[in-house]
Short mmCIF file of C-alpha atoms in Angstrom, two decimals:
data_model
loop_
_atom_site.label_atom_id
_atom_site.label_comp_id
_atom_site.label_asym_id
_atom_site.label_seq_id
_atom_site.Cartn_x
_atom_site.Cartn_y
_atom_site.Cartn_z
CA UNK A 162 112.42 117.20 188.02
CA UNK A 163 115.26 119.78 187.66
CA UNK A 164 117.04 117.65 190.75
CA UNK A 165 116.84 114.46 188.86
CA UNK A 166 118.02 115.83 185.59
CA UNK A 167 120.93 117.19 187.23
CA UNK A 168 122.20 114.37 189.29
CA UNK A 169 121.65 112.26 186.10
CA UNK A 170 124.66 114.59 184.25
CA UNK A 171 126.64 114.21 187.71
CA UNK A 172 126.91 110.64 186.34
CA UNK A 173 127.82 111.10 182.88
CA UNK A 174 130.66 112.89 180.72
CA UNK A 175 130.14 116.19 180.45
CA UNK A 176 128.09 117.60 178.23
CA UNK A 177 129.51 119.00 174.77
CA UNK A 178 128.40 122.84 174.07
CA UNK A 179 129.45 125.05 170.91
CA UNK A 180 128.13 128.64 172.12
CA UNK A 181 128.44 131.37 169.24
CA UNK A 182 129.21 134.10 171.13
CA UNK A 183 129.76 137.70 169.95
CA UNK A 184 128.45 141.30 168.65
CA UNK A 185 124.79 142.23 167.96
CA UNK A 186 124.23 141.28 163.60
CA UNK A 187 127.01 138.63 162.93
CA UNK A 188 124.40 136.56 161.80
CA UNK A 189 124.79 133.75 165.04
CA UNK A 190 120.85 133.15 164.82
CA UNK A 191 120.92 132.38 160.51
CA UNK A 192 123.85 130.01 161.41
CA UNK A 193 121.80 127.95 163.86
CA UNK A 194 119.30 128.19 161.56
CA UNK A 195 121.32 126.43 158.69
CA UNK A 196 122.76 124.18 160.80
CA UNK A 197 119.40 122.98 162.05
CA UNK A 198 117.96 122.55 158.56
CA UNK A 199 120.72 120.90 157.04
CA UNK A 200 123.14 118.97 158.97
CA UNK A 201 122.52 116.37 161.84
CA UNK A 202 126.03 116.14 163.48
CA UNK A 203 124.57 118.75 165.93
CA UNK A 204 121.76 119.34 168.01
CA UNK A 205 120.76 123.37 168.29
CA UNK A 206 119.34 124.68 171.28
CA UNK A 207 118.27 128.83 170.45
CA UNK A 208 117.24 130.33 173.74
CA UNK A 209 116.76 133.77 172.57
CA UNK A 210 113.91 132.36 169.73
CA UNK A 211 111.93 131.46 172.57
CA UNK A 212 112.03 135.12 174.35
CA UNK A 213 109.90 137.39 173.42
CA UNK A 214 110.59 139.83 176.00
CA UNK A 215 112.53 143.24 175.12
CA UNK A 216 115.32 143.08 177.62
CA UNK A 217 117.21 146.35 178.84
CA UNK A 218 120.48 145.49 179.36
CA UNK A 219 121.91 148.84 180.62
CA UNK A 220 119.48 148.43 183.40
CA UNK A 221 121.45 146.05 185.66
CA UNK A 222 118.14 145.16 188.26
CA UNK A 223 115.81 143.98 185.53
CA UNK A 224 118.68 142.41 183.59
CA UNK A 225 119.77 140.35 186.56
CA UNK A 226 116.30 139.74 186.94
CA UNK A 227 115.66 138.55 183.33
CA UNK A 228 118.86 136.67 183.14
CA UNK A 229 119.17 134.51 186.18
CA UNK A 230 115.50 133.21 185.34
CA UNK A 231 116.34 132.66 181.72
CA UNK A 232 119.65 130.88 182.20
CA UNK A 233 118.21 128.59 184.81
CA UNK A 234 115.96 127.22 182.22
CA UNK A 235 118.80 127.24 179.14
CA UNK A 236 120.53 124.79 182.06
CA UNK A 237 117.84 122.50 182.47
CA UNK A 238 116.96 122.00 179.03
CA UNK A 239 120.17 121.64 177.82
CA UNK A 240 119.93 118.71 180.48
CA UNK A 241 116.95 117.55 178.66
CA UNK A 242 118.49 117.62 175.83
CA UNK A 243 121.28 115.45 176.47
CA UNK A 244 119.64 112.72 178.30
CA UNK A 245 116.85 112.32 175.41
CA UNK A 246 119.22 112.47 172.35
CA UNK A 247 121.52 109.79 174.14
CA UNK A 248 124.57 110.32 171.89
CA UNK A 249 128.09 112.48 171.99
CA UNK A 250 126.46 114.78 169.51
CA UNK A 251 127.29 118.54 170.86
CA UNK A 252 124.37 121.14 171.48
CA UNK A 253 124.96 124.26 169.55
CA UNK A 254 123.55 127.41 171.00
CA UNK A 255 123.59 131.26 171.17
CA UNK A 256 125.43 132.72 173.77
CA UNK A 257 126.01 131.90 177.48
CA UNK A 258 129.02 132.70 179.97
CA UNK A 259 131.46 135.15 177.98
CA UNK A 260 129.08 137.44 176.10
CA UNK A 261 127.51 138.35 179.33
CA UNK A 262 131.40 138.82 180.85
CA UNK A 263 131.46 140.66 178.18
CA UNK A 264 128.44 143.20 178.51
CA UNK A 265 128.69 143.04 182.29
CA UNK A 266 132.19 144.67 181.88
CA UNK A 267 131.14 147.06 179.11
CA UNK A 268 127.46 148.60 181.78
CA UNK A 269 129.43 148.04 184.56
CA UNK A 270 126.88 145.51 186.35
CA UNK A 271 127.75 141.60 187.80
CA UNK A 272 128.42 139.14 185.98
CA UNK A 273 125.84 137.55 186.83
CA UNK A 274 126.00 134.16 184.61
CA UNK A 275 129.05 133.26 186.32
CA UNK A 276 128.32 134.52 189.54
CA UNK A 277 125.03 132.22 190.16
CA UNK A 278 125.61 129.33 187.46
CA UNK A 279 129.58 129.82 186.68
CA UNK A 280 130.46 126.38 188.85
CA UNK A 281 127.50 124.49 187.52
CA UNK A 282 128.61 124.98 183.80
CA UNK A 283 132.35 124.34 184.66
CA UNK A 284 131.23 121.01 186.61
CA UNK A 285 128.85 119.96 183.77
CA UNK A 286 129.27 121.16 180.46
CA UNK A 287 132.61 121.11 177.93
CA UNK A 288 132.42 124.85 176.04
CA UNK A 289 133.94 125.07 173.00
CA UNK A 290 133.10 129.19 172.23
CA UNK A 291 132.99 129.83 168.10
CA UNK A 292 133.25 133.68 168.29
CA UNK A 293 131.18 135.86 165.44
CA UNK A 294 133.02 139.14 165.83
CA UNK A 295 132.90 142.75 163.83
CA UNK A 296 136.18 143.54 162.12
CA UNK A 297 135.79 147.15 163.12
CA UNK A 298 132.45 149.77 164.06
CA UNK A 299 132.00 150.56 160.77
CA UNK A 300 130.95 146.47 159.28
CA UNK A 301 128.49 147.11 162.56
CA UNK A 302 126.84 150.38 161.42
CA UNK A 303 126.83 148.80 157.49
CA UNK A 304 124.99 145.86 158.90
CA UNK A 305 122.69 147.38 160.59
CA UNK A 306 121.50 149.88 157.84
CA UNK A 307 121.03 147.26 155.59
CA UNK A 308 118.48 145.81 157.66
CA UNK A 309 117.35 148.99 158.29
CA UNK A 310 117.48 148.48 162.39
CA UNK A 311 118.24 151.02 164.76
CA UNK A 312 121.99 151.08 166.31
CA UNK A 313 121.86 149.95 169.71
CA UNK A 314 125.53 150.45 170.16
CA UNK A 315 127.94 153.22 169.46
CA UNK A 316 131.08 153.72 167.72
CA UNK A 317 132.80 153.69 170.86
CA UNK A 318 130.53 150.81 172.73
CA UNK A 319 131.05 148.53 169.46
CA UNK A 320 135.14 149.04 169.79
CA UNK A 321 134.61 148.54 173.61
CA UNK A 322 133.01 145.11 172.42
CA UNK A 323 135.53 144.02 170.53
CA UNK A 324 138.61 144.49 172.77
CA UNK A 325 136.28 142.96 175.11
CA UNK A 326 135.98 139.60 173.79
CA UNK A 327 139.79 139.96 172.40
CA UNK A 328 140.74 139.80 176.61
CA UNK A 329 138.26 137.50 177.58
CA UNK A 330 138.89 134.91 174.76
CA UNK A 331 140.81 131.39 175.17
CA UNK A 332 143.13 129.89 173.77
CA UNK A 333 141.22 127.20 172.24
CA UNK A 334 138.47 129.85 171.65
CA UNK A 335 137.70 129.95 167.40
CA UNK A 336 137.41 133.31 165.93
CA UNK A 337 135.52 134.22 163.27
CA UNK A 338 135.73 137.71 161.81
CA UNK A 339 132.66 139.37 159.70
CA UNK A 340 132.28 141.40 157.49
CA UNK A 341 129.05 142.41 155.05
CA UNK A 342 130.22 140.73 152.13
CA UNK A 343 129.99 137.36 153.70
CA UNK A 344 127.04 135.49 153.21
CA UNK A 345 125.23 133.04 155.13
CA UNK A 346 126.37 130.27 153.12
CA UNK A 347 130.18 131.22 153.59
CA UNK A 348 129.50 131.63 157.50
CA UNK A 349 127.87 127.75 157.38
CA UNK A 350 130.95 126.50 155.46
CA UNK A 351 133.46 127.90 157.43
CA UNK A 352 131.36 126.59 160.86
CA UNK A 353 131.10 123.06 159.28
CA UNK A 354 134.91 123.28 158.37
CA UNK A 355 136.18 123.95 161.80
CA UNK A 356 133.92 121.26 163.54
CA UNK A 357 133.64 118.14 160.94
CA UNK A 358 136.40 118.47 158.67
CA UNK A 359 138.76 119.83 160.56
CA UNK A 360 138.80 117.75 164.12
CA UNK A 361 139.43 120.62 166.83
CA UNK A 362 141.72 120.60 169.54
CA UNK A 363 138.47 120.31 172.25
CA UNK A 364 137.34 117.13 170.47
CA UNK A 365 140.90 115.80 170.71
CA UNK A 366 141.12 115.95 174.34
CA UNK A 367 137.90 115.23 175.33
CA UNK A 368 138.27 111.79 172.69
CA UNK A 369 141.88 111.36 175.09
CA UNK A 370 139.95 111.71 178.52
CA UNK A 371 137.89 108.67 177.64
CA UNK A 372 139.66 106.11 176.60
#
């Protein structure tokens, strides 16, 4: 099955992804949330709703373990999920190549999503990354004792993170900065903005490539 689904995308465009990418609290899970309940210009995909699993990510066996199995079956069902929908509407999910780039770099383990899938997602799939970022440590730890959660990061890790995804972002990578007084509602609108109102430069040459 997984051999048929993938020669049928060999034949097609590729496939559109938005991946929020990002810190720990930015509120990426509400967002596909919202978008799921209220709009139908996308289709949502959430991985991470599905595993229930407590993953140890400074442990770089189990995590390579955990990961490779898990993105092997993101990959096929974002296959699925193209073929049955049968339209140019782009898949919005949480996370994929650069927050593990990301991590990898910050535990010092492989990156292991672009080591073992990095030339299947390039060969298939057109990633447009919408990046839910921190302004500084401090937003984190606020965020975190609101929801009265324990800190899995520290002061130091968090500023790690965010220099992180400053070298690893693109050009045509969107940036969106937190902070606690946004609301869900204000991180919706300025999503919708960006990707309906506002035509971005991915759609523009992938629209160019076709014709």
């Amino acid at each position: 099955m997984v051999r048929n689904i993938f020669m049928f995308v060999n034949k097609m465009e590729k496939i559109r992804i938005i991946v929020l990418e990002g810190c720990d609290r930015t509120g990426k899970g509400t967002l596909l949330e919202n978008l799921k309940n209220k709009f139908d210009d996308f289709l949502v995909y959430n991985p991470v709703s599905a595993e229930k699993e407590k993953v140890d990510y400074k442990n770089p066996q189990k995590f390579e373990e955990w990961i490779r199995k898990t993105i092997r079956k993101v990959l096929d069902d974002l296959y699925t999920m193209a073929k049955l929908d049968g339209t140019d509407r782009p898949i919005v999910m949480d996370r994929l190549l650069l927050t593990d780039n990301v991590f990898a770099d910050l535990f010092d383990r492989e990156h292991v999503v672009e080591k073992y899938f990095g030339r299947e997602i390039e060969s298939n799939f057109k990633l447009t990354n919408y990046i839910m970022l921190w302004r500084n440590p401090e937003e984190y730890k606020d965020r975190v004792n609101l929801l009265k959660e324990n800190q899995d990061f520290t002061e130091k890790e968090i500023d790690d993170i965010l220099s992180l995804f400053n070298e690893y972002k693109k050009s045509d990578d969107i940036v969106k900065l937190i902070d606690n007084t946004d609301t869900p509602e204000d991180i919706l609108d300025d999503f919708v903005s960006t990707f309906i109102e506002e035509t971005p430069k991915w759609k523009l040459e992938h629209d160019s490539t076709t014709h």
